[in-house]
PDB file of C-alpha atoms in Angstrom:
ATOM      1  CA  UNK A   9      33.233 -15.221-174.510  1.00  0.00           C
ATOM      2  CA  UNK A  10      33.683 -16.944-177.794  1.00  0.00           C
ATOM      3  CA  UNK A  11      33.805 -15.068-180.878  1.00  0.00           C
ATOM      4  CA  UNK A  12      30.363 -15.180-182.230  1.00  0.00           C
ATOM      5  CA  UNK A  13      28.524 -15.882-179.591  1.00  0.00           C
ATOM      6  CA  UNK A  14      25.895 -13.554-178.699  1.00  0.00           C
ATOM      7  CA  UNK A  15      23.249 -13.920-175.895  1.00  0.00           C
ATOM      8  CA  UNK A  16      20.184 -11.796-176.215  1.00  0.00           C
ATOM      9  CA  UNK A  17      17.851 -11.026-173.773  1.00  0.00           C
ATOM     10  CA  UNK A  18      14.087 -12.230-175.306  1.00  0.00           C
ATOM     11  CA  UNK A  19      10.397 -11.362-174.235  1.00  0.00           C
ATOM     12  CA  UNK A  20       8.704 -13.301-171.732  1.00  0.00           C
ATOM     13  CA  UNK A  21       4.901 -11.326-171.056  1.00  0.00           C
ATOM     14  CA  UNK A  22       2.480 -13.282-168.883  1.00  0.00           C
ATOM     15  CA  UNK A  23      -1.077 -12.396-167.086  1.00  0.00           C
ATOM     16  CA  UNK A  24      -3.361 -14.877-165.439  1.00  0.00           C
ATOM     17  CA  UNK A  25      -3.976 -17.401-168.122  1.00  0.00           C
ATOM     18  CA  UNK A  26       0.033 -18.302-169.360  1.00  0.00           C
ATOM     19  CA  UNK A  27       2.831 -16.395-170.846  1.00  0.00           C
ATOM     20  CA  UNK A  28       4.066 -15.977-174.096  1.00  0.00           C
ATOM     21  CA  UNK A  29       7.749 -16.254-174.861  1.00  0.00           C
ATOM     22  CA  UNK A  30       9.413 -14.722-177.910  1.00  0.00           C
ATOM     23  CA  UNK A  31      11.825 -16.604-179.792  1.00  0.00           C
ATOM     24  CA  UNK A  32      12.801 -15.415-183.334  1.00  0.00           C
ATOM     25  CA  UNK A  33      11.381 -12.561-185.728  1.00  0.00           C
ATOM     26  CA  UNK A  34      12.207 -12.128-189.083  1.00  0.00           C
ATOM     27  CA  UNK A  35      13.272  -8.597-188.514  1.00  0.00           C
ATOM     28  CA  UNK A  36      15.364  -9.571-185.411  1.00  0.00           C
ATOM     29  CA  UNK A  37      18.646  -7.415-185.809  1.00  0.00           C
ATOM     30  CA  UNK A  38      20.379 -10.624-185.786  1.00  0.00           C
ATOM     31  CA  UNK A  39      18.260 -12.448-187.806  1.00  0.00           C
ATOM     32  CA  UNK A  40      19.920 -14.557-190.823  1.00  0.00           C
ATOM     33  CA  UNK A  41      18.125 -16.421-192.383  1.00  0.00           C
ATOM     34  CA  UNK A  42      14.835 -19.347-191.717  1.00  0.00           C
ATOM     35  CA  UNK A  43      15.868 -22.894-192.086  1.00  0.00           C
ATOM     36  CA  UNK A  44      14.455 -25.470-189.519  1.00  0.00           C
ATOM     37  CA  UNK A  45      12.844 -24.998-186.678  1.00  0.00           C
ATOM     38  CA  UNK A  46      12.173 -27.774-183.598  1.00  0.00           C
ATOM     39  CA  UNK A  47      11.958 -28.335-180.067  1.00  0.00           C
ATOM     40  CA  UNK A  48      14.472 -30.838-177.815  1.00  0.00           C
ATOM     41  CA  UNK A  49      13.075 -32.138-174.718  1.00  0.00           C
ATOM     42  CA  UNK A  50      15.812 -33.608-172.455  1.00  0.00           C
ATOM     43  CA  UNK A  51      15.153 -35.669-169.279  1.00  0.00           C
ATOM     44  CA  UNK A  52      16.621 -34.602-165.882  1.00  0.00           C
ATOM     45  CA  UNK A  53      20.524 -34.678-165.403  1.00  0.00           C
ATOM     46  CA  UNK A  54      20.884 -36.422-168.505  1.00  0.00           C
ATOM     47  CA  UNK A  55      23.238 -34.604-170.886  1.00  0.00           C
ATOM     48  CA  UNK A  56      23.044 -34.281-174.854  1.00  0.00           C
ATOM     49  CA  UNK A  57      25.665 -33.597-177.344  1.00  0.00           C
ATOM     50  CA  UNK A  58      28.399 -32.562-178.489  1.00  0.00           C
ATOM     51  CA  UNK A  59      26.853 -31.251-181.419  1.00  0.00           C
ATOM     52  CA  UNK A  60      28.619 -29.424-184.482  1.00  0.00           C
ATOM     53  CA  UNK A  61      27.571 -27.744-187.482  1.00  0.00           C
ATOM     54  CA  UNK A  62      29.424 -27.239-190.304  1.00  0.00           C
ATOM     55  CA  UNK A  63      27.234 -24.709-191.839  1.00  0.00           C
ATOM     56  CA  UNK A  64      24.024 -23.776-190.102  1.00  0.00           C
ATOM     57  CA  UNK A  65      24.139 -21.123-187.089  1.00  0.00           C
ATOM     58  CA  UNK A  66      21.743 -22.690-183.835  1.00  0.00           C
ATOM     59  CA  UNK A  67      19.827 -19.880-182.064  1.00  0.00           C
ATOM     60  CA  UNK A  68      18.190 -21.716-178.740  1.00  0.00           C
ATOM     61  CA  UNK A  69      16.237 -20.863-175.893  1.00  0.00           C
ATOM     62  CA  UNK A  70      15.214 -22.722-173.024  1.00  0.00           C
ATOM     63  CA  UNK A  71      11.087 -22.802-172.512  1.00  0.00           C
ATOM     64  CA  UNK A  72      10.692 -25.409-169.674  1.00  0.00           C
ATOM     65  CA  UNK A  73      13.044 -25.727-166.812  1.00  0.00           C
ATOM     66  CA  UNK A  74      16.778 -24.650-166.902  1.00  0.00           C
ATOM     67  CA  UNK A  75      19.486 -26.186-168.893  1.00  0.00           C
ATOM     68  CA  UNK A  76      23.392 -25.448-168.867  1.00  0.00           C
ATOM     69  CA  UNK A  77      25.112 -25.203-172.082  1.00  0.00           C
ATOM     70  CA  UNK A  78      28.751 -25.889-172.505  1.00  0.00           C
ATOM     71  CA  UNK A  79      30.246 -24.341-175.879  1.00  0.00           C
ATOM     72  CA  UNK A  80      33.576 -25.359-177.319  1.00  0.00           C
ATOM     73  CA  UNK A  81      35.165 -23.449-179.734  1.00  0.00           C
ATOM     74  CA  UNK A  82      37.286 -26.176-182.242  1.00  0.00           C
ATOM     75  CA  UNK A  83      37.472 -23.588-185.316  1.00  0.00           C
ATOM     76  CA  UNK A  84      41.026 -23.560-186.148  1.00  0.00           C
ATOM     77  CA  UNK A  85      40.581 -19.820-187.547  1.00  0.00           C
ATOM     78  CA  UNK A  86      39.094 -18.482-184.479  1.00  0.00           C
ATOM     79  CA  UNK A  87      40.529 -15.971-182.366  1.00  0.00           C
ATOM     80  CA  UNK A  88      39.131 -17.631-179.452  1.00  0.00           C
ATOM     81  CA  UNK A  89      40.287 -21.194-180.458  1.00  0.00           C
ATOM     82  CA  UNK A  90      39.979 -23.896-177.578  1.00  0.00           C
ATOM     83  CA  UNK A  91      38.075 -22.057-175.257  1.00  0.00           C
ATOM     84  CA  UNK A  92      35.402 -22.883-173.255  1.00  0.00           C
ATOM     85  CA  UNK A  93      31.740 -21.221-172.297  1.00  0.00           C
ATOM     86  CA  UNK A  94      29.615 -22.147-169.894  1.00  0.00           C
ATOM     87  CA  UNK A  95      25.582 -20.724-170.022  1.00  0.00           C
ATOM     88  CA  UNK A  96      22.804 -21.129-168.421  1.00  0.00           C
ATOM     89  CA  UNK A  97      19.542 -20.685-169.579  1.00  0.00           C
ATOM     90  CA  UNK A  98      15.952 -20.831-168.200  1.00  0.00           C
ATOM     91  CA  UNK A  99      12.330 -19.493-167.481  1.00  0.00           C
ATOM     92  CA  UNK A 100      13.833 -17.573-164.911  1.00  0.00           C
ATOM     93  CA  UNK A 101      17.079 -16.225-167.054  1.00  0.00           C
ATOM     94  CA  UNK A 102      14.953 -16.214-170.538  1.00  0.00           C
ATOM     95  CA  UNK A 103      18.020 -15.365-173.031  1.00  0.00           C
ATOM     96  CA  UNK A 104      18.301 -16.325-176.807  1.00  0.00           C
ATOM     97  CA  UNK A 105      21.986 -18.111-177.599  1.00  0.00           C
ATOM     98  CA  UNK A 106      23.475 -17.575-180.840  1.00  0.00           C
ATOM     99  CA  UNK A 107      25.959 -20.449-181.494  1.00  0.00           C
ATOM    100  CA  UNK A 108      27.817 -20.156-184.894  1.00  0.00           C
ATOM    101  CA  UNK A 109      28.443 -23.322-186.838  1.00  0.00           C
ATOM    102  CA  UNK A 110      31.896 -24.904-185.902  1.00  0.00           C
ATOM    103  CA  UNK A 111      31.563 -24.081-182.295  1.00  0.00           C
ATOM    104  CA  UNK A 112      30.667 -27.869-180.451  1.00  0.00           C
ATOM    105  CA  UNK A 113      28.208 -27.464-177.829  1.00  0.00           C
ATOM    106  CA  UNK A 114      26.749 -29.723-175.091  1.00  0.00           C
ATOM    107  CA  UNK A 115      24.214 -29.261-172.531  1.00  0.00           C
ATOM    108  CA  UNK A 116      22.647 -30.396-169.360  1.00  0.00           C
ATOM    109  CA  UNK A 117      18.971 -30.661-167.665  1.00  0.00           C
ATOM    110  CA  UNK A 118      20.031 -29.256-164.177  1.00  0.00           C
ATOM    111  CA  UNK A 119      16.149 -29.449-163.243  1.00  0.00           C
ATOM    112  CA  UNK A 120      13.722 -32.462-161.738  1.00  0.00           C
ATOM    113  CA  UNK A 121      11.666 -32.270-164.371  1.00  0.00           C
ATOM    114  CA  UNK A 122      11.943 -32.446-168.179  1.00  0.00           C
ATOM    115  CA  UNK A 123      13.860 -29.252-169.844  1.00  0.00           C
ATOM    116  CA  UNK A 124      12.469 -27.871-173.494  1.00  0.00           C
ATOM    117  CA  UNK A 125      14.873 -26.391-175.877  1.00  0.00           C
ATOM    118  CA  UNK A 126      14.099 -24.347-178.899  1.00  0.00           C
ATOM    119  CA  UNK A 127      16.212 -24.026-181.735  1.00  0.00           C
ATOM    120  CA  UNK A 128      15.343 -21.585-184.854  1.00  0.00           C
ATOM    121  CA  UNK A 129      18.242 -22.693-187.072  1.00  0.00           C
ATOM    122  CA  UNK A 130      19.484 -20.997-190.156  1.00  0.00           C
ATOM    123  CA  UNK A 131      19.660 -24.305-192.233  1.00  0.00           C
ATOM    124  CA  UNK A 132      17.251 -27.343-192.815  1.00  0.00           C
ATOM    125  CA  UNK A 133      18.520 -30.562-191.075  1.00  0.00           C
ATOM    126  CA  UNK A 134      21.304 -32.150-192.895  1.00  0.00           C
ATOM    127  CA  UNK A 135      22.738 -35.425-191.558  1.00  0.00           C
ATOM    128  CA  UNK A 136      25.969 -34.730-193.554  1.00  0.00           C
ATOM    129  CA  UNK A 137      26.432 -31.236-191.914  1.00  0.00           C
ATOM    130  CA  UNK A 138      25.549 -32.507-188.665  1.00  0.00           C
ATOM    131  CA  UNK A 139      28.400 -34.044-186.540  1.00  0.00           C
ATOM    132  CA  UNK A 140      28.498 -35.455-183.187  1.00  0.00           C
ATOM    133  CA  UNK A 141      31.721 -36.224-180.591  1.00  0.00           C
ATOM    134  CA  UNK A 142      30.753 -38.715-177.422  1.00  0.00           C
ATOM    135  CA  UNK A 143      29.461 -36.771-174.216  1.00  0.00           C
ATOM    136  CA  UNK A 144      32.824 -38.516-172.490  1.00  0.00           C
ATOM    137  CA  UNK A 145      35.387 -37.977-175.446  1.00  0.00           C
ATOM    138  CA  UNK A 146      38.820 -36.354-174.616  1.00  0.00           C
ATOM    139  CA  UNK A 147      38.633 -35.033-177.551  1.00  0.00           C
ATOM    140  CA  UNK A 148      36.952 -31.694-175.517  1.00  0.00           C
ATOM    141  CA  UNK A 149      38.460 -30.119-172.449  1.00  0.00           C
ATOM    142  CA  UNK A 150      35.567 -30.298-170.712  1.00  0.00           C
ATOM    143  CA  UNK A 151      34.028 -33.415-168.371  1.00  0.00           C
ATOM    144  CA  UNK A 152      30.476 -33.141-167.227  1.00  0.00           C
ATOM    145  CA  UNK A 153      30.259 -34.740-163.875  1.00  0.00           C
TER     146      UNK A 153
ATOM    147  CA  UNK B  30     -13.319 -28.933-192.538  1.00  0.00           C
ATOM    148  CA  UNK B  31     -12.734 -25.527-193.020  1.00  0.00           C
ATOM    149  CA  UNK B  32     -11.785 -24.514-196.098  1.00  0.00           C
ATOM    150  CA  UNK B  33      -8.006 -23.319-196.048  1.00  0.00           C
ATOM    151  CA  UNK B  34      -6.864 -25.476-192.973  1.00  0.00           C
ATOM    152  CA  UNK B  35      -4.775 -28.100-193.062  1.00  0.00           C
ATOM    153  CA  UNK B  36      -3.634 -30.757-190.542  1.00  0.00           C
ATOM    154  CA  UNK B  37      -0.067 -32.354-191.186  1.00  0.00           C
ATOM    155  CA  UNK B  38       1.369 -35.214-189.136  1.00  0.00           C
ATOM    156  CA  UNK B  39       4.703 -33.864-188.004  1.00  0.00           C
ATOM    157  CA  UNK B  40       7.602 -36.361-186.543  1.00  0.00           C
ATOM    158  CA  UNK B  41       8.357 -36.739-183.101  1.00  0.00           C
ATOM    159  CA  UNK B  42      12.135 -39.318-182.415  1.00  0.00           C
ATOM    160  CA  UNK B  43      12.416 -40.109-179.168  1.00  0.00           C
ATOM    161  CA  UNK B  44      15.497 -42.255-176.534  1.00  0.00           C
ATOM    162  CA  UNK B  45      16.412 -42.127-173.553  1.00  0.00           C
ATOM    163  CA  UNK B  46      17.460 -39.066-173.368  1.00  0.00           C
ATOM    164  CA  UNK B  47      14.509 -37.262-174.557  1.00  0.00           C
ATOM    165  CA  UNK B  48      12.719 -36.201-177.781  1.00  0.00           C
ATOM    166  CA  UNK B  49      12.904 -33.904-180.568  1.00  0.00           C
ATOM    167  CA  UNK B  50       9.459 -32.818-182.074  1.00  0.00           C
ATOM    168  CA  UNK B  51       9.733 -31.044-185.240  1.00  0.00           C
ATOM    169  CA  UNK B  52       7.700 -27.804-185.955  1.00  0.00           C
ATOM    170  CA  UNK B  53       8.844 -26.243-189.143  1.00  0.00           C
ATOM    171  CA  UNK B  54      11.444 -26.641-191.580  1.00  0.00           C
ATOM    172  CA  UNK B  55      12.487 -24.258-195.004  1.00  0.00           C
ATOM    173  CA  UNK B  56      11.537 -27.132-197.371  1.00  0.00           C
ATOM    174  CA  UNK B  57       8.563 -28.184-196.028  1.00  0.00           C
ATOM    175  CA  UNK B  58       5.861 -28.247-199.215  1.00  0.00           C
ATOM    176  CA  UNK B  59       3.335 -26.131-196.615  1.00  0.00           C
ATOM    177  CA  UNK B  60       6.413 -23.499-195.933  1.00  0.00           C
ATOM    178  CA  UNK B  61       4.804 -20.208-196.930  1.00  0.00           C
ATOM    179  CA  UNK B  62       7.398 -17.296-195.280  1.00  0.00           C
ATOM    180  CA  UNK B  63       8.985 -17.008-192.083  1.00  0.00           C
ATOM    181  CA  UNK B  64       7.566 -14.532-189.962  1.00  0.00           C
ATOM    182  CA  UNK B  65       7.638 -14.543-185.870  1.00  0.00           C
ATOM    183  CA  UNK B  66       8.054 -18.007-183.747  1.00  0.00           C
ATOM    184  CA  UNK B  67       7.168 -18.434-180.437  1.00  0.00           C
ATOM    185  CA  UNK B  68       5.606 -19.635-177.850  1.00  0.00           C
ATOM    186  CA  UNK B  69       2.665 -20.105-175.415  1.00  0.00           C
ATOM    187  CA  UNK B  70       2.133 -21.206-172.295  1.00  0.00           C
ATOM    188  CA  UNK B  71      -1.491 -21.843-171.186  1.00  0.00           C
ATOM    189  CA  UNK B  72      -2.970 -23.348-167.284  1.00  0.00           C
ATOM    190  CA  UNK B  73      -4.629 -25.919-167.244  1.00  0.00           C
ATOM    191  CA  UNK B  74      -8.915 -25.370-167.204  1.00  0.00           C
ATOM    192  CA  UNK B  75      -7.915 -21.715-169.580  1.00  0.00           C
ATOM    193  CA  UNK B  76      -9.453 -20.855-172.652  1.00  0.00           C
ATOM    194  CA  UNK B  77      -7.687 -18.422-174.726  1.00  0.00           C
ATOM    195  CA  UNK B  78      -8.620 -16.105-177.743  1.00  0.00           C
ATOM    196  CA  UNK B  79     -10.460 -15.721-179.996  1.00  0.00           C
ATOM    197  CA  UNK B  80      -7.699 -14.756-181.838  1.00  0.00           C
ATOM    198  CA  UNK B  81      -8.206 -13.056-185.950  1.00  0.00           C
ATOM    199  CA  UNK B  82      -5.751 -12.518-187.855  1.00  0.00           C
ATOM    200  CA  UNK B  83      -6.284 -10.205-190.841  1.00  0.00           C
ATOM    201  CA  UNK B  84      -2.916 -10.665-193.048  1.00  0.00           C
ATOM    202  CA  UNK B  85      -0.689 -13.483-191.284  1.00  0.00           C
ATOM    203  CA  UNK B  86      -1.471 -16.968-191.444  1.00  0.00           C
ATOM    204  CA  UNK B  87      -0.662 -19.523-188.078  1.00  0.00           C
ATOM    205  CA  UNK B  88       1.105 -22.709-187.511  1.00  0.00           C
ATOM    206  CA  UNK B  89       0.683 -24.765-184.668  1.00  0.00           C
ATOM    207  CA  UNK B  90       1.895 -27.419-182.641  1.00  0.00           C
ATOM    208  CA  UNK B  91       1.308 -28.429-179.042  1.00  0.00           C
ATOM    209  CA  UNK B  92       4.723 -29.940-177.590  1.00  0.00           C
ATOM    210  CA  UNK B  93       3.694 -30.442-173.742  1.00  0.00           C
ATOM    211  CA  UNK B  94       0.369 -31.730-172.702  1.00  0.00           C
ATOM    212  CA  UNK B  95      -2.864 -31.727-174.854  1.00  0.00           C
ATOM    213  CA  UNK B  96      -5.464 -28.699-176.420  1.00  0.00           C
ATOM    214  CA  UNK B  97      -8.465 -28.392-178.114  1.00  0.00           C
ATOM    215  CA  UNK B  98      -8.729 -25.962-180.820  1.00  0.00           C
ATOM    216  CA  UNK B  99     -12.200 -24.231-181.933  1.00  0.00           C
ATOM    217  CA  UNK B 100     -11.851 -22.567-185.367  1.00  0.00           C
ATOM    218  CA  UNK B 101     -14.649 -20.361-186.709  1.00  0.00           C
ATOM    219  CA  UNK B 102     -14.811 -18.907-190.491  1.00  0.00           C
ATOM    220  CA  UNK B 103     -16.038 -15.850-190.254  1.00  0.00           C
ATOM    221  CA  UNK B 104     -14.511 -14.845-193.850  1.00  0.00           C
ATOM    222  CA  UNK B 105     -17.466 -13.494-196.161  1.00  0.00           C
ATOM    223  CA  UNK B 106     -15.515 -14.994-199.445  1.00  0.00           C
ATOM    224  CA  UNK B 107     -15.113 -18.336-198.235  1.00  0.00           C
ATOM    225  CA  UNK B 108     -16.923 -21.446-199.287  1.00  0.00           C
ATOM    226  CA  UNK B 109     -17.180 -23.024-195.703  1.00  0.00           C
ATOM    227  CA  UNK B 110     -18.124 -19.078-194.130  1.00  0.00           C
ATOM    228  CA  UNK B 111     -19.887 -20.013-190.522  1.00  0.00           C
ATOM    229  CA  UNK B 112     -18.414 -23.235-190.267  1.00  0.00           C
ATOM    230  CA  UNK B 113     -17.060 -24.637-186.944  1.00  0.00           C
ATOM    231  CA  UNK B 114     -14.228 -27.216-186.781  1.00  0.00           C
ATOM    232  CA  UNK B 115     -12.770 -28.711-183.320  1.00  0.00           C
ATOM    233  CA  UNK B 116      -9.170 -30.387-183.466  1.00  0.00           C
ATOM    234  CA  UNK B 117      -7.685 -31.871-181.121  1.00  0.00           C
ATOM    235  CA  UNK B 118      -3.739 -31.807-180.666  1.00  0.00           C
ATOM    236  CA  UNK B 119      -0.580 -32.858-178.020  1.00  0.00           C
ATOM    237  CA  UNK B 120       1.998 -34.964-177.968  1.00  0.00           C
ATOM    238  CA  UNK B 121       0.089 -37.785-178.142  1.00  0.00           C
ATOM    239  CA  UNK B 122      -1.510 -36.073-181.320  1.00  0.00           C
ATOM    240  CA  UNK B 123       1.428 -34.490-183.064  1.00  0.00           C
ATOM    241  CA  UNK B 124       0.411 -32.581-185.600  1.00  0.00           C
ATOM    242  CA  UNK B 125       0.727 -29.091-186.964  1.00  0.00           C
ATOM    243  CA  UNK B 126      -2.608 -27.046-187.887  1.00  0.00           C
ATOM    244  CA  UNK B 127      -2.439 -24.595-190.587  1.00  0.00           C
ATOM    245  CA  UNK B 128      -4.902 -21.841-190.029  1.00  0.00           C
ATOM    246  CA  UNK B 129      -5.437 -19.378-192.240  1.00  0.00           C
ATOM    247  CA  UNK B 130      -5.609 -15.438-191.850  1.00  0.00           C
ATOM    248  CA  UNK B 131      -9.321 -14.693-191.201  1.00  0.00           C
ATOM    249  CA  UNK B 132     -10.164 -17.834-189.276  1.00  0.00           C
ATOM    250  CA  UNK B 133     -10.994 -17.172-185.660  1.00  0.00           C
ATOM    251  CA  UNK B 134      -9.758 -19.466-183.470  1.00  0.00           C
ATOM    252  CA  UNK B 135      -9.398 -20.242-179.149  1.00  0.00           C
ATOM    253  CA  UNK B 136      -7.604 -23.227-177.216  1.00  0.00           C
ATOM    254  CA  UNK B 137      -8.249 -24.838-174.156  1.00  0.00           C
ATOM    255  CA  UNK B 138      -5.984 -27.003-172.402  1.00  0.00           C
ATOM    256  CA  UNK B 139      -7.493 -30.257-171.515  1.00  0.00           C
ATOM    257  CA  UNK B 140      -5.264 -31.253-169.223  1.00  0.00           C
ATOM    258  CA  UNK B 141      -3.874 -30.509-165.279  1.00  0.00           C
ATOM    259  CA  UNK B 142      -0.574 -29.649-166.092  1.00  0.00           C
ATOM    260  CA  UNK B 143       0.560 -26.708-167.808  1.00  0.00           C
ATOM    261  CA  UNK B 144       0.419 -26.890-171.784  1.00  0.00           C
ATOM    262  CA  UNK B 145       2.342 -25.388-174.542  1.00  0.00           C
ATOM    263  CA  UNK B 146       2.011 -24.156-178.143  1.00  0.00           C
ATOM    264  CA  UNK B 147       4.297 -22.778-180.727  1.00  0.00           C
ATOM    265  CA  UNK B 148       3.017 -20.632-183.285  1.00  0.00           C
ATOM    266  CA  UNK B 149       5.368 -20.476-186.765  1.00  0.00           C
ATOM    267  CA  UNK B 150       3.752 -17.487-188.330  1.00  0.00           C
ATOM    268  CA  UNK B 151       4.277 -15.954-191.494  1.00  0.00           C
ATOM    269  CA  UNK B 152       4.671 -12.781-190.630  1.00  0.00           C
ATOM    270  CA  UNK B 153       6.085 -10.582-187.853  1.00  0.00           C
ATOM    271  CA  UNK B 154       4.021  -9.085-184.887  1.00  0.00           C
ATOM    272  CA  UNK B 155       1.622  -6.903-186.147  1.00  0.00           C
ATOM    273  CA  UNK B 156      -0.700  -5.388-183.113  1.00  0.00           C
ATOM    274  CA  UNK B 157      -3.023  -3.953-186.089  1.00  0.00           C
ATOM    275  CA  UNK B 158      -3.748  -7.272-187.931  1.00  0.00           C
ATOM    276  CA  UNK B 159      -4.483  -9.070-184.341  1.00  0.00           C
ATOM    277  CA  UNK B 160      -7.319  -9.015-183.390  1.00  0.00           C
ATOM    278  CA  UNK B 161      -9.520 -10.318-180.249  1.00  0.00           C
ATOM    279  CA  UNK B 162     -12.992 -11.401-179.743  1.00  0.00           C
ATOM    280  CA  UNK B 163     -14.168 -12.087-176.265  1.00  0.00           C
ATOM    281  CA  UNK B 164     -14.549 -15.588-176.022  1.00  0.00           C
ATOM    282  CA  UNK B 165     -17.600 -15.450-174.031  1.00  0.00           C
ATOM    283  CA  UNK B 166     -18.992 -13.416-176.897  1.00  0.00           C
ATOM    284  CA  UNK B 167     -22.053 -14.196-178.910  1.00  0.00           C
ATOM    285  CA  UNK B 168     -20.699 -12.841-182.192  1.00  0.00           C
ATOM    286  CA  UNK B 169     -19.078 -16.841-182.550  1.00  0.00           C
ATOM    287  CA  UNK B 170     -21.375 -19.433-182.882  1.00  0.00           C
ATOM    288  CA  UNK B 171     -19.261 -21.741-180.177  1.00  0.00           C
ATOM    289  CA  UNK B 172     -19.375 -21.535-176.609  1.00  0.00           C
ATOM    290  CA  UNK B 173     -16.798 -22.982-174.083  1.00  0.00           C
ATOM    291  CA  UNK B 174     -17.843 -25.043-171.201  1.00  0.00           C
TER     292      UNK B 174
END
């Protein structure tokens, strides 16, 4: 596991007419702070990222489908510095990720049909603060197939 | 119009790997307080609520398929009390509707595929300021097909 990272079990309640899936409350024990928050859709087997904050923590979960994350830790400061986490996430495994800024992170749609993440992030969006490595870069010791 | 609500065109960025559809950000001129954000699933044909509030205000967005919205002011104060608005919203439609505590309001989904809504509320869960109507009930001036 990653220093930082935290995966928390959310609330998924549904009866005859839908469900209704928790993601963030403001008195969540791990709750920071409100910044931005926006859903990804991502189309099957097609893989986005590697993102990396500099500053803002991402807290996602997965509402549609199931998605694998891949988290690399890059902080030079960490005590888990170069290693690697795999998660998956889903309807049917409906956790909350907690990645701190500075850890790169990656994921997958390992359904058939289109995948909808959730992020509740603890910073507006800020292109300077916002940094992206290529999917295929060496750069990470990791290779998506 | 009813007086209080507001419809804001939100941004949607698609490729070819998917989209991202913004919901709610900090500095947004509309950003009241960060309360509770989730989401809802709803089957196709279903009409749910009516929902009250009587302290937290709701903001919406539809991010899969398409709803209908039926908002009733039933606030004794207001200067559109009794009225009736309908709005439309999905992807194709992506906007945010700001409803205000003390507006009823229920959702159908229009189409044959599940649909889903995210509520960015202003305050946490409270099961004492949420309130139901039957939406079969004659106490709203609106009745469902």
């Amino acid at each position: 596991m990653i220093h930082g990272v935290d995966i928390q079990s959310r609330k998924k309640m549904c009866n005859e007419q839908g469900c209704v899936y928790e993601i963030m409350q403001a008195d969540d024990v791990f709750f920071e702070q409100f910044g931005n928050v926006y859903i990804s859709s991502i189309i099957p087997g097609v893989v986005k990222g590697w993102n990396i904050h500099t500053r803002t923590d991402t807290n996602i979960v997965c509402i549609a489908g199931n998605v694998k994350f891949v988290l690399y830790d890059r902080r030079k400061d960490s005590s888990t510095e170069g290693a690697v986490q795999e998660i998956t996430i889903g309807r049917d495994n409906y956790n909350l990720v907690h990645i701190p800024y500075g850890v790169a992170f990656s994921w997958k749609n390992l359904g058939s049909d289109e995948a909808l993440v959730a992020n509740c992030a603890t910073r507006v969006y800020d292109a300077e603060e916002s940094l992206k490595i290529d999917v295929k870069s060496k750069e990470i010791p990791y290779q998506w197939q």
